[in-house]
Short mmCIF file of C-alpha atoms and ligand atoms in Angstrom, two decimals:
data_model
loop_
_atom_site.label_atom_id
_atom_site.label_comp_id
_atom_site.label_asym_id
_atom_site.label_seq_id
_atom_site.Cartn_x
_atom_site.Cartn_y
_atom_site.Cartn_z
CA MET A 1333 110.87 -88.65 -79.20
CA ARG A 1334 110.17 -92.16 -77.51
CA SER A 1335 109.92 -92.17 -73.86
CA ASN A 1336 111.97 -95.01 -72.20
CA ILE A 1337 110.27 -94.98 -68.83
CA LYS A 1338 106.67 -94.80 -68.63
CA LEU A 1339 105.31 -92.91 -65.63
CA GLY A 1340 101.61 -93.49 -65.94
CA THR A 1341 98.55 -91.72 -67.82
CA ILE A 1342 96.76 -88.56 -67.10
CA HIS A 1343 93.55 -88.10 -69.00
CA GLY A 1344 94.74 -90.78 -71.84
CA ILE A 1345 97.69 -89.13 -72.32
CA GLU A 1346 100.79 -91.39 -71.55
CA ILE A 1347 103.47 -89.44 -69.53
CA GLY A 1348 107.24 -90.84 -70.08
CA LEU A 1349 110.99 -89.69 -69.56
CA HIS A 1350 113.58 -90.01 -72.00
CA TYR A 1351 116.94 -91.07 -70.68
CA SER A 1352 118.37 -88.12 -71.47
CA TRP A 1353 116.14 -86.24 -68.93
CA PHE A 1354 118.31 -87.69 -66.12
CA ILE A 1355 121.35 -85.93 -67.37
CA ILE A 1356 119.70 -82.51 -66.97
CA ALA A 1357 118.05 -83.46 -63.88
CA ALA A 1358 121.44 -84.34 -62.09
CA LEU A 1359 122.76 -81.08 -63.89
CA ILE A 1360 120.37 -79.15 -62.05
CA VAL A 1361 120.58 -80.86 -58.63
CA PHE A 1362 124.31 -80.61 -58.65
CA SER A 1363 124.41 -76.86 -59.67
CA LEU A 1364 121.36 -75.79 -57.17
CA GLY A 1365 123.17 -77.70 -54.33
CA GLU A 1366 126.26 -75.87 -55.25
CA HIS A 1367 124.32 -72.56 -55.21
CA PHE A 1368 122.73 -73.15 -51.98
CA ARG A 1369 125.65 -74.27 -50.38
CA GLN A 1370 127.36 -70.76 -51.27
CA VAL A 1371 124.50 -68.26 -50.38
CA ASN A 1372 123.30 -70.22 -47.16
CA ARG A 1373 126.50 -71.21 -45.25
CA ASN A 1374 124.36 -72.00 -42.11
CA TRP A 1375 122.53 -74.69 -43.98
CA SER A 1376 123.54 -78.17 -43.26
CA PRO A 1377 124.63 -80.58 -46.29
CA VAL A 1378 121.48 -82.52 -45.81
CA GLU A 1379 119.30 -79.28 -45.72
CA VAL A 1380 121.24 -78.19 -48.70
CA TRP A 1381 120.88 -81.39 -51.18
CA THR A 1382 117.26 -82.12 -49.94
CA THR A 1383 116.43 -78.57 -51.03
CA ALA A 1384 118.07 -79.43 -54.22
CA LEU A 1385 116.36 -82.49 -54.97
CA PHE A 1386 113.05 -81.04 -54.02
CA THR A 1387 113.20 -78.23 -56.51
CA ALA A 1388 114.34 -80.29 -59.12
CA VAL A 1389 111.38 -82.59 -58.66
CA LEU A 1390 109.28 -79.80 -58.70
CA PHE A 1391 110.89 -78.11 -61.77
CA PHE A 1392 109.77 -81.52 -63.35
CA VAL A 1393 106.23 -81.07 -62.17
CA THR A 1394 106.22 -77.43 -63.58
CA LEU A 1395 107.43 -78.67 -66.76
CA LEU A 1396 104.57 -81.32 -66.89
CA ALA A 1397 102.14 -78.54 -66.42
CA HIS A 1398 103.51 -76.76 -69.14
CA GLU A 1399 103.21 -79.62 -71.48
CA LEU A 1400 99.97 -80.81 -70.04
CA SER A 1401 98.32 -77.22 -70.93
CA HIS A 1402 99.30 -77.79 -74.62
CA SER A 1403 97.78 -81.09 -74.70
CA LEU A 1404 94.61 -80.57 -72.56
CA VAL A 1405 93.83 -77.42 -74.76
CA ALA A 1406 94.66 -79.79 -77.97
CA GLN A 1407 91.97 -82.36 -76.72
CA ALA A 1408 89.22 -79.71 -75.72
CA ARG A 1409 89.64 -78.48 -79.26
CA GLY A 1410 89.44 -82.28 -80.61
CA LEU A 1411 92.60 -83.11 -81.23
CA LYS A 1412 93.99 -86.77 -80.12
CA VAL A 1413 97.15 -86.60 -77.86
CA LYS A 1414 99.18 -89.60 -77.40
CA ALA A 1415 101.83 -88.83 -75.27
CA ILE A 1416 104.06 -86.48 -73.34
CA THR A 1417 107.79 -86.88 -73.28
CA LEU A 1418 110.35 -85.18 -71.15
CA PHE A 1419 113.78 -85.18 -72.09
CA ALA A 1420 117.15 -83.12 -71.77
CA LEU A 1421 115.68 -80.06 -73.42
CA GLY A 1422 112.33 -79.91 -71.98
CA GLY A 1423 109.08 -81.67 -72.94
CA VAL A 1424 107.06 -82.59 -75.96
CA SER A 1425 103.62 -83.36 -76.31
CA GLN A 1426 102.94 -86.18 -79.00
CA ILE A 1427 99.74 -84.71 -80.63
CA GLU A 1428 98.63 -87.03 -83.37
CA ASP A 1429 96.67 -84.69 -85.41
CA GLU A 1430 97.49 -81.32 -86.93
CA ALA A 1431 95.25 -78.48 -86.10
CA THR A 1432 92.97 -77.86 -88.83
CA ASP A 1433 92.47 -74.42 -88.38
CA ALA A 1434 94.69 -71.09 -87.13
CA LYS A 1435 92.72 -70.54 -84.02
CA THR A 1436 93.11 -74.10 -82.39
CA GLU A 1437 97.00 -73.92 -83.42
CA PHE A 1438 97.11 -70.55 -81.73
CA TRP A 1439 95.56 -71.86 -78.44
CA VAL A 1440 97.20 -74.94 -78.37
CA ALA A 1441 100.69 -73.21 -78.98
CA ILE A 1442 100.02 -70.33 -76.51
CA ALA A 1443 98.49 -72.57 -73.51
CA GLY A 1444 102.50 -74.00 -72.54
CA PRO A 1445 103.89 -70.71 -72.11
CA ILE A 1446 100.82 -69.19 -70.27
CA ALA A 1447 100.88 -71.80 -67.73
CA SER A 1448 104.60 -71.62 -67.24
CA LEU A 1449 104.53 -67.42 -66.83
CA ILE A 1450 101.44 -68.40 -64.36
CA ILE A 1451 103.14 -70.80 -62.38
CA GLY A 1452 106.70 -68.44 -62.53
CA PHE A 1453 104.69 -65.23 -61.20
CA GLY A 1454 102.73 -67.43 -58.81
CA CYS A 1455 106.19 -68.69 -57.23
CA VAL A 1456 107.81 -65.45 -56.93
CA ALA A 1457 104.61 -63.74 -55.46
CA LEU A 1458 104.09 -66.67 -52.84
CA ALA A 1459 107.88 -66.26 -51.84
CA ALA A 1460 107.26 -62.31 -51.38
CA ALA A 1461 104.28 -62.98 -49.41
CA LEU A 1462 106.46 -65.32 -47.07
CA GLY A 1463 109.00 -62.44 -46.46
CA TRP A 1464 111.55 -62.68 -49.45
CA HIS A 1465 112.63 -59.17 -50.65
CA PRO A 1466 113.91 -59.00 -54.52
CA SER A 1467 117.00 -57.54 -53.42
CA ALA A 1468 118.01 -60.20 -51.06
CA GLU A 1469 118.76 -63.80 -51.36
CA PRO A 1470 116.02 -66.06 -50.08
CA ARG A 1471 116.75 -67.27 -46.54
CA THR A 1472 114.51 -70.00 -45.93
CA GLY A 1473 114.55 -73.43 -47.90
CA VAL A 1474 110.85 -72.82 -49.00
CA THR A 1475 111.54 -69.53 -50.26
CA ALA A 1476 114.76 -70.54 -52.06
CA VAL A 1477 112.79 -73.42 -53.85
CA LEU A 1478 109.93 -70.87 -54.69
CA VAL A 1479 112.39 -67.98 -56.11
CA TRP A 1480 114.25 -70.64 -58.05
CA LEU A 1481 111.29 -71.91 -59.44
CA GLY A 1482 109.81 -68.82 -60.30
CA TYR A 1483 112.52 -67.30 -62.12
CA ILE A 1484 113.12 -70.59 -64.32
CA ASN A 1485 109.39 -70.79 -65.12
CA VAL A 1486 109.18 -67.18 -65.99
CA GLY A 1487 112.59 -67.55 -68.29
CA LEU A 1488 110.91 -70.68 -69.91
CA GLY A 1489 107.76 -68.97 -70.56
CA LEU A 1490 109.46 -65.95 -72.29
CA PHE A 1491 112.12 -68.47 -74.06
CA ASN A 1492 109.16 -70.40 -75.56
CA LEU A 1493 107.57 -67.29 -76.72
CA ILE A 1494 110.67 -66.45 -79.05
CA PRO A 1495 109.30 -66.92 -82.64
CA GLY A 1496 111.60 -69.75 -83.75
CA PHE A 1497 109.62 -72.50 -85.41
CA PRO A 1498 108.93 -74.88 -83.71
CA LEU A 1499 109.35 -73.50 -80.43
CA ASP A 1500 105.87 -72.48 -78.85
CA GLY A 1501 106.23 -68.81 -80.00
CA GLY A 1502 107.05 -70.00 -83.63
CA ARG A 1503 103.79 -71.94 -83.71
CA VAL A 1504 101.76 -69.01 -82.27
CA PHE A 1505 103.54 -66.86 -85.08
CA ARG A 1506 102.68 -69.51 -87.62
CA ALA A 1507 99.06 -69.57 -86.56
CA ILE A 1508 98.85 -65.67 -87.04
CA VAL A 1509 100.54 -66.06 -90.55
CA TRP A 1510 98.00 -68.53 -91.24
CA ALA A 1511 94.84 -66.57 -90.18
CA ILE A 1512 96.26 -63.68 -92.24
CA THR A 1513 97.45 -66.00 -95.37
CA LYS A 1514 94.69 -68.48 -95.04
CA ASN A 1515 97.44 -71.17 -96.59
CA ALA A 1516 98.26 -73.42 -93.80
CA ASP A 1517 101.60 -74.84 -95.76
CA ARG A 1518 102.60 -71.11 -96.64
CA SER A 1519 102.43 -69.88 -92.99
CA THR A 1520 104.58 -73.23 -92.10
CA ARG A 1521 106.94 -72.41 -94.76
CA ILE A 1522 107.45 -68.72 -93.67
CA ALA A 1523 107.64 -69.69 -89.88
CA ALA A 1524 110.24 -72.37 -90.64
CA ARG A 1525 112.35 -69.75 -92.48
CA VAL A 1526 112.07 -67.12 -89.52
CA GLY A 1527 113.02 -70.12 -87.19
CA GLN A 1528 116.13 -70.58 -89.00
CA VAL A 1529 117.10 -67.15 -88.65
CA VAL A 1530 116.31 -67.06 -85.01
CA ALA A 1531 118.53 -70.42 -84.51
CA PHE A 1532 121.14 -68.88 -86.57
CA LEU A 1533 121.28 -65.92 -84.18
CA PHE A 1534 121.39 -67.99 -81.38
CA ILE A 1535 124.53 -69.92 -82.59
CA LEU A 1536 126.08 -66.61 -83.64
CA GLY A 1537 125.21 -65.10 -80.16
CA GLY A 1538 126.36 -67.94 -78.36
CA LEU A 1539 129.57 -68.33 -79.86
CA TRP A 1540 130.21 -64.96 -79.99
CA SER A 1541 129.58 -64.74 -75.91
CA PHE A 1542 131.83 -67.89 -75.72
CA PHE A 1543 134.92 -66.15 -77.47
CA ARG A 1544 134.12 -63.05 -75.28
CA GLY A 1545 134.52 -65.40 -72.14
CA ALA A 1546 130.93 -66.47 -71.25
CA GLY A 1547 132.44 -70.37 -71.21
CA PHE A 1548 129.68 -72.82 -70.82
CA ASN A 1549 126.60 -70.63 -70.95
CA GLY A 1550 127.69 -69.23 -74.61
CA LEU A 1551 128.33 -73.02 -75.84
CA TRP A 1552 125.03 -73.81 -74.13
CA THR A 1553 123.18 -71.17 -76.14
CA ALA A 1554 124.73 -72.15 -79.22
CA PHE A 1555 123.94 -75.70 -78.87
CA ILE A 1556 120.15 -74.81 -78.52
CA GLY A 1557 120.36 -72.99 -81.66
CA TRP A 1558 122.07 -75.74 -83.43
CA PHE A 1559 118.94 -77.74 -82.37
CA LEU A 1560 116.61 -75.09 -83.36
CA MET A 1561 118.13 -74.87 -86.67
CA ASP A 1562 117.80 -78.56 -87.01
CA ALA A 1563 114.14 -78.81 -86.08
CA ALA A 1564 113.24 -76.17 -88.50
CA GLN A 1565 114.59 -77.38 -91.31
CA ALA A 1566 112.81 -80.75 -90.54
CA SER A 1567 109.36 -78.78 -90.37
CA TYR A 1568 110.24 -77.23 -93.52
CA ALA A 1569 111.10 -80.45 -95.12
CA GLN A 1570 107.79 -82.04 -93.49
CA VAL A 1571 105.77 -79.44 -95.38
CA ASP A 1572 107.04 -80.56 -98.67
CA VAL A 1573 106.04 -84.35 -97.92
CA ALA A 1574 102.59 -83.48 -96.59
CA ALA A 1575 102.17 -81.01 -99.84
CA ALA A 1576 103.41 -83.80 -102.02
CA PHE A 1577 101.26 -86.39 -100.03
CA ARG A 1578 98.11 -84.76 -99.46
CA GLY A 1579 94.90 -86.52 -101.00
CA VAL A 1580 97.20 -89.21 -102.34
CA ARG A 1581 95.90 -92.90 -101.60
CA VAL A 1582 98.17 -95.70 -100.42
CA SER A 1583 97.24 -97.71 -103.58
CA ASP A 1584 98.70 -94.90 -105.89
CA VAL A 1585 102.56 -95.04 -104.28
CA MET A 1586 102.33 -98.50 -102.84
CA SER A 1587 104.90 -101.08 -104.19
CA HIS A 1588 104.27 -104.78 -105.24
CA ASP A 1589 107.30 -106.21 -105.07
CA CYS A 1590 106.92 -108.11 -101.89
CA ALA A 1591 107.46 -111.87 -102.99
CA ILE A 1592 105.08 -114.48 -101.71
CA VAL A 1593 106.44 -117.06 -99.59
CA ASN A 1594 104.36 -120.54 -98.41
CA ARG A 1595 103.98 -120.58 -94.91
CA ASP A 1596 104.91 -124.29 -94.35
CA MET A 1597 108.23 -123.90 -96.00
CA SER A 1598 111.24 -124.62 -93.73
CA LEU A 1599 113.42 -121.45 -93.43
CA GLN A 1600 116.55 -123.07 -94.72
CA GLU A 1601 114.45 -123.74 -97.97
CA PHE A 1602 113.03 -120.21 -98.06
CA VAL A 1603 116.82 -118.63 -97.62
CA ASN A 1604 117.98 -120.71 -100.40
CA THR A 1605 115.04 -120.38 -102.85
CA TYR A 1606 114.04 -116.54 -102.05
CA VAL A 1607 116.37 -114.49 -100.01
CA LEU A 1608 119.82 -115.13 -101.55
CA ARG A 1609 118.42 -115.08 -105.11
CA SER A 1610 115.82 -112.03 -105.07
CA GLY A 1611 117.81 -109.49 -102.78
CA GLU A 1612 114.61 -108.50 -101.67
CA ARG A 1613 114.32 -107.62 -97.58
CA CYS A 1614 110.69 -108.31 -96.92
CA PHE A 1615 108.26 -111.07 -97.93
CA ALA A 1616 104.74 -111.97 -97.60
CA VAL A 1617 103.32 -115.24 -96.14
CA GLU A 1618 100.21 -116.60 -97.68
CA ASP A 1619 98.04 -119.82 -96.53
CA HIS A 1620 95.97 -120.70 -99.53
CA GLY A 1621 95.81 -117.30 -100.95
CA ARG A 1622 95.18 -115.55 -97.49
CA PHE A 1623 97.79 -113.44 -96.09
CA VAL A 1624 98.82 -114.41 -92.72
CA GLY A 1625 102.07 -112.40 -91.94
CA LEU A 1626 105.53 -110.91 -92.93
CA ILE A 1627 108.94 -112.19 -92.57
CA THR A 1628 111.98 -110.01 -93.04
CA LEU A 1629 115.69 -110.79 -92.83
CA ARG A 1630 115.57 -109.72 -89.30
CA ASP A 1631 113.15 -112.67 -88.50
CA VAL A 1632 115.33 -114.92 -90.16
CA GLY A 1633 117.95 -113.96 -88.12
CA ALA A 1634 116.59 -114.49 -84.82
CA VAL A 1635 116.80 -118.00 -85.39
CA PRO A 1636 119.78 -119.71 -84.81
CA ARG A 1637 121.16 -121.10 -87.91
CA ASP A 1638 121.18 -124.69 -86.95
CA ARG A 1639 117.53 -124.58 -86.55
CA TRP A 1640 116.60 -123.61 -89.94
CA GLU A 1641 116.20 -126.77 -91.23
CA ARG A 1642 113.46 -127.65 -88.69
CA THR A 1643 112.07 -124.36 -88.25
CA THR A 1644 108.93 -123.47 -90.74
CA VAL A 1645 108.52 -119.81 -92.07
CA ARG A 1646 105.15 -120.08 -90.11
CA GLU A 1647 107.23 -120.02 -86.53
CA ALA A 1648 109.61 -117.54 -87.30
CA MET A 1649 107.18 -114.87 -89.18
CA ARG A 1650 105.48 -112.17 -87.56
CA PRO A 1651 101.74 -113.02 -87.78
CA LEU A 1652 99.03 -110.51 -89.27
CA GLU A 1653 97.68 -110.23 -85.65
CA GLU A 1654 100.79 -108.49 -84.68
CA LEU A 1655 101.19 -106.30 -87.47
CA HIS A 1656 100.03 -102.69 -88.35
CA VAL A 1657 98.35 -102.78 -91.57
CA ILE A 1658 96.46 -100.46 -93.68
CA THR A 1659 94.28 -100.52 -96.45
CA PRO A 1660 94.59 -99.33 -99.99
CA ASP A 1661 92.21 -96.53 -99.97
CA ALA A 1662 93.81 -94.98 -96.73
CA GLN A 1663 95.80 -91.62 -97.16
CA VAL A 1664 99.35 -91.75 -97.58
CA LEU A 1665 99.79 -89.23 -95.05
CA ASP A 1666 97.83 -91.53 -92.48
CA ALA A 1667 100.41 -94.09 -93.39
CA LEU A 1668 103.20 -92.29 -92.84
CA LYS A 1669 102.05 -91.07 -89.51
CA LEU A 1670 101.20 -94.66 -88.24
CA MET A 1671 104.77 -95.67 -89.19
CA ALA A 1672 106.23 -92.83 -87.39
CA GLY A 1673 104.07 -93.50 -84.24
CA ASN A 1674 104.82 -97.05 -84.14
CA ASP A 1675 108.76 -96.60 -85.22
CA ILE A 1676 108.25 -99.11 -88.20
CA ASN A 1677 109.48 -98.77 -91.62
CA GLN A 1678 106.75 -100.71 -93.59
CA LEU A 1679 103.21 -101.38 -93.68
CA PRO A 1680 101.10 -104.37 -95.36
CA VAL A 1681 98.75 -103.02 -97.65
CA VAL A 1682 95.45 -105.56 -97.16
CA ALA A 1683 92.26 -105.72 -98.61
CA ASN A 1684 89.52 -108.42 -97.64
CA GLY A 1685 92.19 -110.67 -96.25
CA ALA A 1686 94.54 -110.38 -99.10
CA LEU A 1687 97.86 -108.51 -99.54
CA GLN A 1688 97.78 -105.78 -102.12
CA GLY A 1689 101.25 -104.33 -101.70
CA ILE A 1690 103.83 -102.52 -99.31
CA VAL A 1691 104.08 -99.13 -98.51
CA SER A 1692 107.42 -98.30 -96.80
CA ARG A 1693 108.98 -95.20 -95.77
CA SER A 1694 112.19 -95.50 -97.80
CA HIS A 1695 109.92 -96.14 -100.88
CA LEU A 1696 108.02 -93.00 -100.02
CA MET A 1697 111.24 -91.07 -99.60
CA GLN A 1698 112.50 -92.21 -102.85
CA LEU A 1699 109.52 -91.02 -104.67
CA LEU A 1700 109.80 -87.74 -103.31
CA GLN A 1701 113.17 -87.51 -103.99
CA ALA A 1702 112.69 -88.64 -107.54
CA ARG A 1703 110.37 -85.62 -107.71
CA SER A 1704 112.46 -82.86 -106.36
CA ASP A 1705 115.53 -84.39 -108.57
CA LEU A 1706 113.49 -83.95 -111.65
CA GLN A 1707 111.83 -80.63 -111.10
CA PRO A 1708 113.20 -77.16 -109.84
CA ALA A 1709 111.89 -76.19 -106.39
CA GLY A 1710 108.49 -74.64 -106.41
CA ALA A 1711 107.26 -76.45 -109.78
CA HIS A 1712 103.88 -77.88 -109.91
CA TYR A 1713 103.91 -81.59 -109.70
CA PRO A 1714 101.57 -83.90 -110.90
CA PRO A 1715 99.48 -85.79 -108.21
CA PHE A 1716 100.51 -89.31 -107.90
CA HIS A 1717 97.31 -90.87 -108.79
CA ARG A 1718 97.88 -89.34 -112.17
CA MET A 1719 101.42 -90.39 -112.86
CA LYS A 1720 100.05 -94.13 -111.78
CA GLN A 1721 97.56 -93.85 -114.56
CA ARG A 1722 100.37 -92.79 -117.12
CA GLY A 1723 102.20 -96.14 -115.77
CA VAL A 1724 105.15 -94.26 -113.98
CA THR A 1725 104.53 -95.97 -110.73
CA PRO A 1726 104.10 -99.69 -110.71
ZN1 ZN B 821 105.37 -75.73 -75.08
#
């Protein structure tokens, strides 16, 4: 989840909004406005809508507090946090490192729900102190805002404690299983399976209540279940990727089929001699044996066709300074992280200024696919570096 609108940074963490957040914000403002209008008939329209808008903004602040709690605890325990993005279904903290021990995982995961519960009960207590009684609708704007924020935050805190991985509760559950089994991969698999069961119950319950006349709420529950199911499956698959590539170095899996192009060649000549004949999609540009950049079909396409004759490869390529590169002895998992974090599909592998090869997401996924096609689930695969010695990988 990448943010579309950057709001600023807190403690070195980028705070951003995904476009989908506006849909939920508008939905909150309208449903709240409608609610306030019906229960407080003496309020003016201006009062109704400013209260609704103000509540939505404060809701956003409390969501951010939830995510910040995860992130700040993660930072305090030595993990790097890149960004927090708020989107339609809440927020995500982009924590770059995986927790290395069960205790860290536990505290990072539970910090968010604790923050929501504290905020929620705090708001309700404040409303009560200001004269609101639980048996009645809040009468003033301030207590109305506090009560709504109180209920929604308590709800949010409790919902996130459901043990459906990758919800916070699922992570807490995973940390506990991890502490007991002392096996990180196994605990993720167990938590992901439990998460799938929980997600399935959400879908079932949502559909059941929809057909019993619950309408939108039923569908919404089923939709959340579907989202959780997807996320649980993805985390299960991620464990397989991590387990397969743990300890494997980039040099063991990189491909060498990146053709070398001279930087002074015209684009027309490049297209005629390389692109149309090799069918490859990626080309390394060299200058006297030094790797200076990459040129892809997309870069060529960005130059109008009638200028190909007069444009050199060097002018159209992406220079080395603008590329993310990796060294041959780096871990494959770090390469995957780098690609995912920057939304790129390939990394040039460079040592001493010379291109050694290319590592790409699609190539890595093909390797994984080949392994799982050849061997039944749960079998022990030979590590990649041993396969290389036998000459299986190029
Ligand atoms: Zn959370």
